[in-house]
Tab-separated table of C-alpha atoms and ligand atoms in Angstrom:
chain	number	residue	atom	x	y	z
A	26	MET	CA	28.300	9.813	38.925
A	27	VAL	CA	29.570	9.251	42.408
A	28	MET	CA	31.096	12.084	44.485
A	29	TRP	CA	34.123	11.652	46.589
A	30	VAL	CA	35.386	14.169	49.121
A	31	PHE	CA	38.605	14.105	50.510
A	32	GLY	CA	38.876	15.575	54.405
A	33	TYR	CA	42.155	16.256	55.878
A	34	GLY	CA	40.772	18.180	58.967
A	35	SER	CA	37.766	17.505	61.319
A	36	LEU	CA	36.054	16.107	58.099
A	37	ILE	CA	38.538	12.969	58.972
A	38	TRP	CA	36.870	12.563	62.438
A	39	LYS	CA	33.435	14.072	61.727
A	40	ALA	CA	31.775	13.540	58.509
A	41	GLY	CA	28.296	15.095	59.376
A	42	PHE	CA	26.799	13.654	55.980
A	43	ASN	CA	25.720	9.914	54.621
A	44	TYR	CA	28.285	8.312	52.817
A	45	ASP	CA	28.680	4.809	51.421
A	46	ASP	CA	32.216	4.147	51.561
A	47	ARG	CA	35.272	5.469	53.576
A	48	LEU	CA	39.016	5.511	52.667
A	49	PHE	CA	41.871	6.594	54.164
A	50	GLY	CA	44.672	7.572	52.280
A	51	PHE	CA	46.778	10.884	50.563
A	52	ILE	CA	47.019	13.460	48.352
A	53	LYS	CA	50.368	14.305	46.530
A	54	ASN	CA	52.053	17.531	46.411
A	55	TYR	CA	50.075	19.574	49.651
A	56	ARG	CA	50.925	19.901	53.130
A	57	ARG	CA	48.600	20.423	55.975
A	58	VAL	CA	49.177	23.702	57.908
A	59	PHE	CA	47.403	25.398	60.328
A	60	TYR	CA	47.440	28.884	58.644
A	61	GLN	CA	43.375	29.342	58.229
A	62	GLY	CA	41.847	31.620	60.768
A	63	SER	CA	38.510	30.288	62.057
A	64	THR	CA	35.780	32.748	63.242
A	65	ASP	CA	32.742	30.500	62.981
A	66	HIS	CA	33.989	27.182	64.242
A	67	ARG	CA	36.852	27.343	66.486
A	68	GLY	CA	37.030	31.040	67.302
A	69	THR	CA	35.204	34.438	67.349
A	70	PRO	CA	35.878	37.519	64.959
A	71	GLU	CA	37.516	38.856	68.178
A	72	TYR	CA	39.432	36.328	68.612
A	73	PRO	CA	40.291	33.659	65.532
A	74	GLY	CA	41.115	30.506	66.055
A	75	ARG	CA	43.211	28.174	63.591
A	76	THR	CA	42.435	25.257	61.201
A	77	VAL	CA	44.165	23.457	59.142
A	78	THR	CA	44.428	24.261	55.298
A	79	LEU	CA	46.358	23.033	52.560
A	80	GLU	CA	49.576	24.658	51.209
A	81	PRO	CA	51.060	23.168	47.641
A	82	ALA	CA	54.367	21.603	48.244
A	83	GLU	CA	56.297	19.463	45.462
A	84	GLY	CA	57.144	16.235	46.787
A	85	GLU	CA	55.112	16.234	50.241
A	86	ILE	CA	52.063	14.415	50.853
A	87	CYS	CA	49.025	15.010	53.126
A	88	TRP	CA	47.051	12.124	54.732
A	89	GLY	CA	43.517	11.891	54.872
A	90	ALA	CA	40.033	10.421	54.541
A	91	ALA	CA	37.858	10.188	51.228
A	92	TYR	CA	34.132	9.543	51.506
A	93	LYS	CA	32.331	8.309	48.623
A	94	ILE	CA	28.601	9.772	48.277
A	95	SER	CA	26.739	8.219	45.779
A	96	GLY	CA	22.739	8.738	46.161
A	97	LYS	CA	21.226	12.080	44.571
A	98	GLU	CA	19.653	12.926	47.852
A	99	ASP	CA	22.620	11.952	49.899
A	100	LYS	CA	24.729	13.903	47.327
A	101	GLU	CA	22.644	17.446	47.396
A	102	THR	CA	22.347	17.019	50.941
A	103	ALA	CA	26.134	16.754	51.641
A	104	LEU	CA	27.106	19.502	49.392
A	105	THR	CA	24.647	22.056	50.874
A	106	TYR	CA	25.911	20.884	54.190
A	107	LEU	CA	29.356	21.229	53.333
A	108	GLU	CA	29.023	24.615	51.755
A	109	VAL	CA	27.980	25.995	55.241
A	110	ARG	CA	30.421	24.302	57.391
A	111	GLU	CA	33.512	24.892	55.108
A	112	LYS	CA	32.290	28.102	53.962
A	113	GLN	CA	35.250	29.889	55.068
A	114	TYR	CA	37.414	27.703	52.913
A	115	ASP	CA	37.303	29.798	49.509
A	116	GLN	CA	38.172	27.084	47.012
A	117	LYS	CA	37.579	23.897	46.115
A	118	ALA	CA	40.123	21.708	44.376
A	119	TYR	CA	39.740	18.299	42.618
A	120	VAL	CA	42.651	15.961	43.346
A	121	ASP	CA	44.238	12.393	42.780
A	122	PHE	CA	43.426	10.026	46.046
A	123	PHE	CA	46.042	7.454	46.645
A	124	THR	CA	45.651	4.494	49.201
A	125	ASP	CA	48.854	2.605	48.175
A	126	PRO	CA	52.263	4.407	48.738
A	127	VAL	CA	54.123	2.566	45.750
A	128	ALA	CA	51.251	3.075	43.054
A	129	SER	CA	51.891	5.483	40.627
A	130	LYS	CA	47.887	5.327	39.306
A	131	PRO	CA	45.351	6.993	41.825
A	132	ALA	CA	42.717	4.964	43.520
A	133	ILE	CA	40.349	7.771	42.810
A	134	SER	CA	40.833	10.795	40.394
A	135	GLY	CA	38.855	13.996	40.370
A	136	VAL	CA	38.015	13.865	44.575
A	137	MET	CA	36.963	17.323	45.751
A	138	VAL	CA	38.950	19.225	48.857
A	139	TYR	CA	38.299	22.343	50.256
A	140	VAL	CA	41.107	24.749	50.459
A	141	ALA	CA	41.686	27.835	52.104
A	142	SER	CA	44.158	29.932	50.231
A	143	PRO	CA	46.351	32.594	50.879
A	144	ASP	CA	45.044	35.512	49.040
A	145	LYS	CA	43.536	37.827	51.584
A	146	LYS	CA	41.125	39.208	48.970
A	147	LEU	CA	39.395	36.432	48.407
A	148	ASN	CA	40.001	34.632	52.020
A	149	PRO	CA	40.043	37.587	54.662
A	150	ASN	CA	40.524	35.181	57.561
A	151	TYR	CA	43.624	33.542	56.460
A	152	LEU	CA	46.417	34.006	58.956
A	153	GLY	CA	49.121	32.292	57.480
A	154	PRO	CA	52.540	31.223	59.304
A	155	ALA	CA	53.905	31.764	62.268
A	156	SER	CA	56.257	30.497	65.002
A	157	LEU	CA	55.194	27.039	66.652
A	158	GLU	CA	55.066	29.025	70.034
A	159	GLU	CA	52.924	31.491	68.703
A	160	ILE	CA	50.062	29.311	66.766
A	161	ALA	CA	50.208	27.031	69.995
A	162	LYS	CA	48.996	30.112	72.251
A	163	GLN	CA	46.478	31.342	69.954
A	164	ILE	CA	45.024	27.529	69.954
A	165	ILE	CA	45.281	27.534	73.881
A	166	HIS	CA	43.306	30.744	73.927
A	167	ALA	CA	40.623	30.381	71.143
A	168	GLU	CA	37.293	28.810	71.291
A	169	GLY	CA	34.169	29.022	68.936
A	170	PRO	CA	30.796	27.580	68.401
A	171	SER	CA	32.311	24.421	67.448
A	172	GLY	CA	34.379	24.320	70.884
A	173	PRO	CA	37.882	24.887	71.960
A	174	ASN	CA	40.391	25.334	69.446
A	175	ARG	CA	42.559	22.818	71.435
A	176	ASP	CA	40.135	20.141	71.132
A	177	TYR	CA	40.311	20.446	67.327
A	178	LEU	CA	44.221	20.043	67.466
A	179	PHE	CA	44.072	17.206	69.791
A	180	GLN	CA	41.397	15.461	67.870
A	181	LEU	CA	43.003	15.708	64.345
A	182	GLU	CA	46.420	14.387	66.181
A	183	LYS	CA	44.099	11.479	67.420
A	184	ALA	CA	42.486	10.627	64.217
A	185	LEU	CA	45.838	10.730	62.546
A	186	ILE	CA	47.617	8.448	64.933
A	187	GLN	CA	44.491	6.180	65.063
A	188	SER	CA	44.877	5.673	61.238
A	189	GLY	CA	48.838	4.816	61.519
A	190	CYS	CA	49.561	8.114	60.109
A	191	GLU	CA	51.111	10.558	62.410
A	192	ASP	CA	51.646	13.932	60.837
A	193	LYS	CA	54.996	16.029	62.321
A	194	HIS	CA	53.124	19.448	61.979
A	195	VAL	CA	50.264	18.292	63.959
A	196	SER	CA	52.000	16.347	66.745
A	197	ASP	CA	54.531	19.267	67.426
A	198	LEU	CA	52.104	21.921	67.695
A	199	ALA	CA	49.690	19.512	70.280
A	200	ASN	CA	53.050	18.901	71.808
A	201	GLU	CA	53.687	22.426	72.094
A	202	VAL	CA	50.232	23.252	73.624
A	203	ARG	CA	50.524	20.814	76.145
A	204	ARG	CA	53.835	22.044	77.182
A	205	THR	CA	52.427	25.419	77.337
A	206	LEU	CA	49.076	24.274	79.582
A	207	LEU	CA	51.264	22.608	81.694
A	208	GLU	CA	53.792	25.360	82.314
A	209	SER	CA	50.999	27.915	83.070
A	210	GLU	CA	48.976	25.330	85.359
A	211	LEU	CA	52.664	24.750	87.258
A	212	ALA	CA	53.005	28.623	87.519
A	213	ARG	CA	49.735	28.657	89.344
A	214	SER	CA	50.176	26.198	91.879
B	1	SIN	C1	38.715	19.289	56.008
B	1	SIN	O1	38.701	18.647	57.043
B	1	SIN	O2	39.110	18.807	54.932
B	1	SIN	C2	39.020	20.825	55.934
B	1	SIN	C3	39.257	21.444	57.110
B	1	SIN	C4	38.590	21.085	58.340
B	1	SIN	O3	37.022	21.460	58.260
B	1	SIN	O4	38.673	21.051	59.453
């Protein structure tokens, strides 16, 4: 049996495991939100960063990349790797993945995706909604072992634009981060 994994955050631009195929497409009834706190990749326990998670949203779609992993060894290696990398995401969901916006049937069913739930008992790092300005400020100041939080945001924005699937929440946030950075640079000069 082959395994498919859907990535909607850093997994879009950095898989980190061997795969046989990569498709760009979307899942239904979810939206991508910067509501997950990151203390292990893009922030620290003292100053958490923000990464994306999925929020159920009837009628909305979330674009991303689906990876096909076939060989037994590749599947085991990928899963072991992902369980560490995505350890702050407390849930795995199995979803329908579509490549054609007008198709009623999914291209692939049972695609695995990591989700960070809003349940603070299961997911103590969850941060939840905040104003665009607040989220932008937090992203500007956070940095973790995987690099600055702002790079995560800019890479995600770029990967989505390059795939022809700009996400308004991501672009609005990236614009707000750029605006705030420019403002503080001007204030210093
Ligand atoms: C994902 O990319 O699918 C999960 C979130 C992340 O690792 O950025």
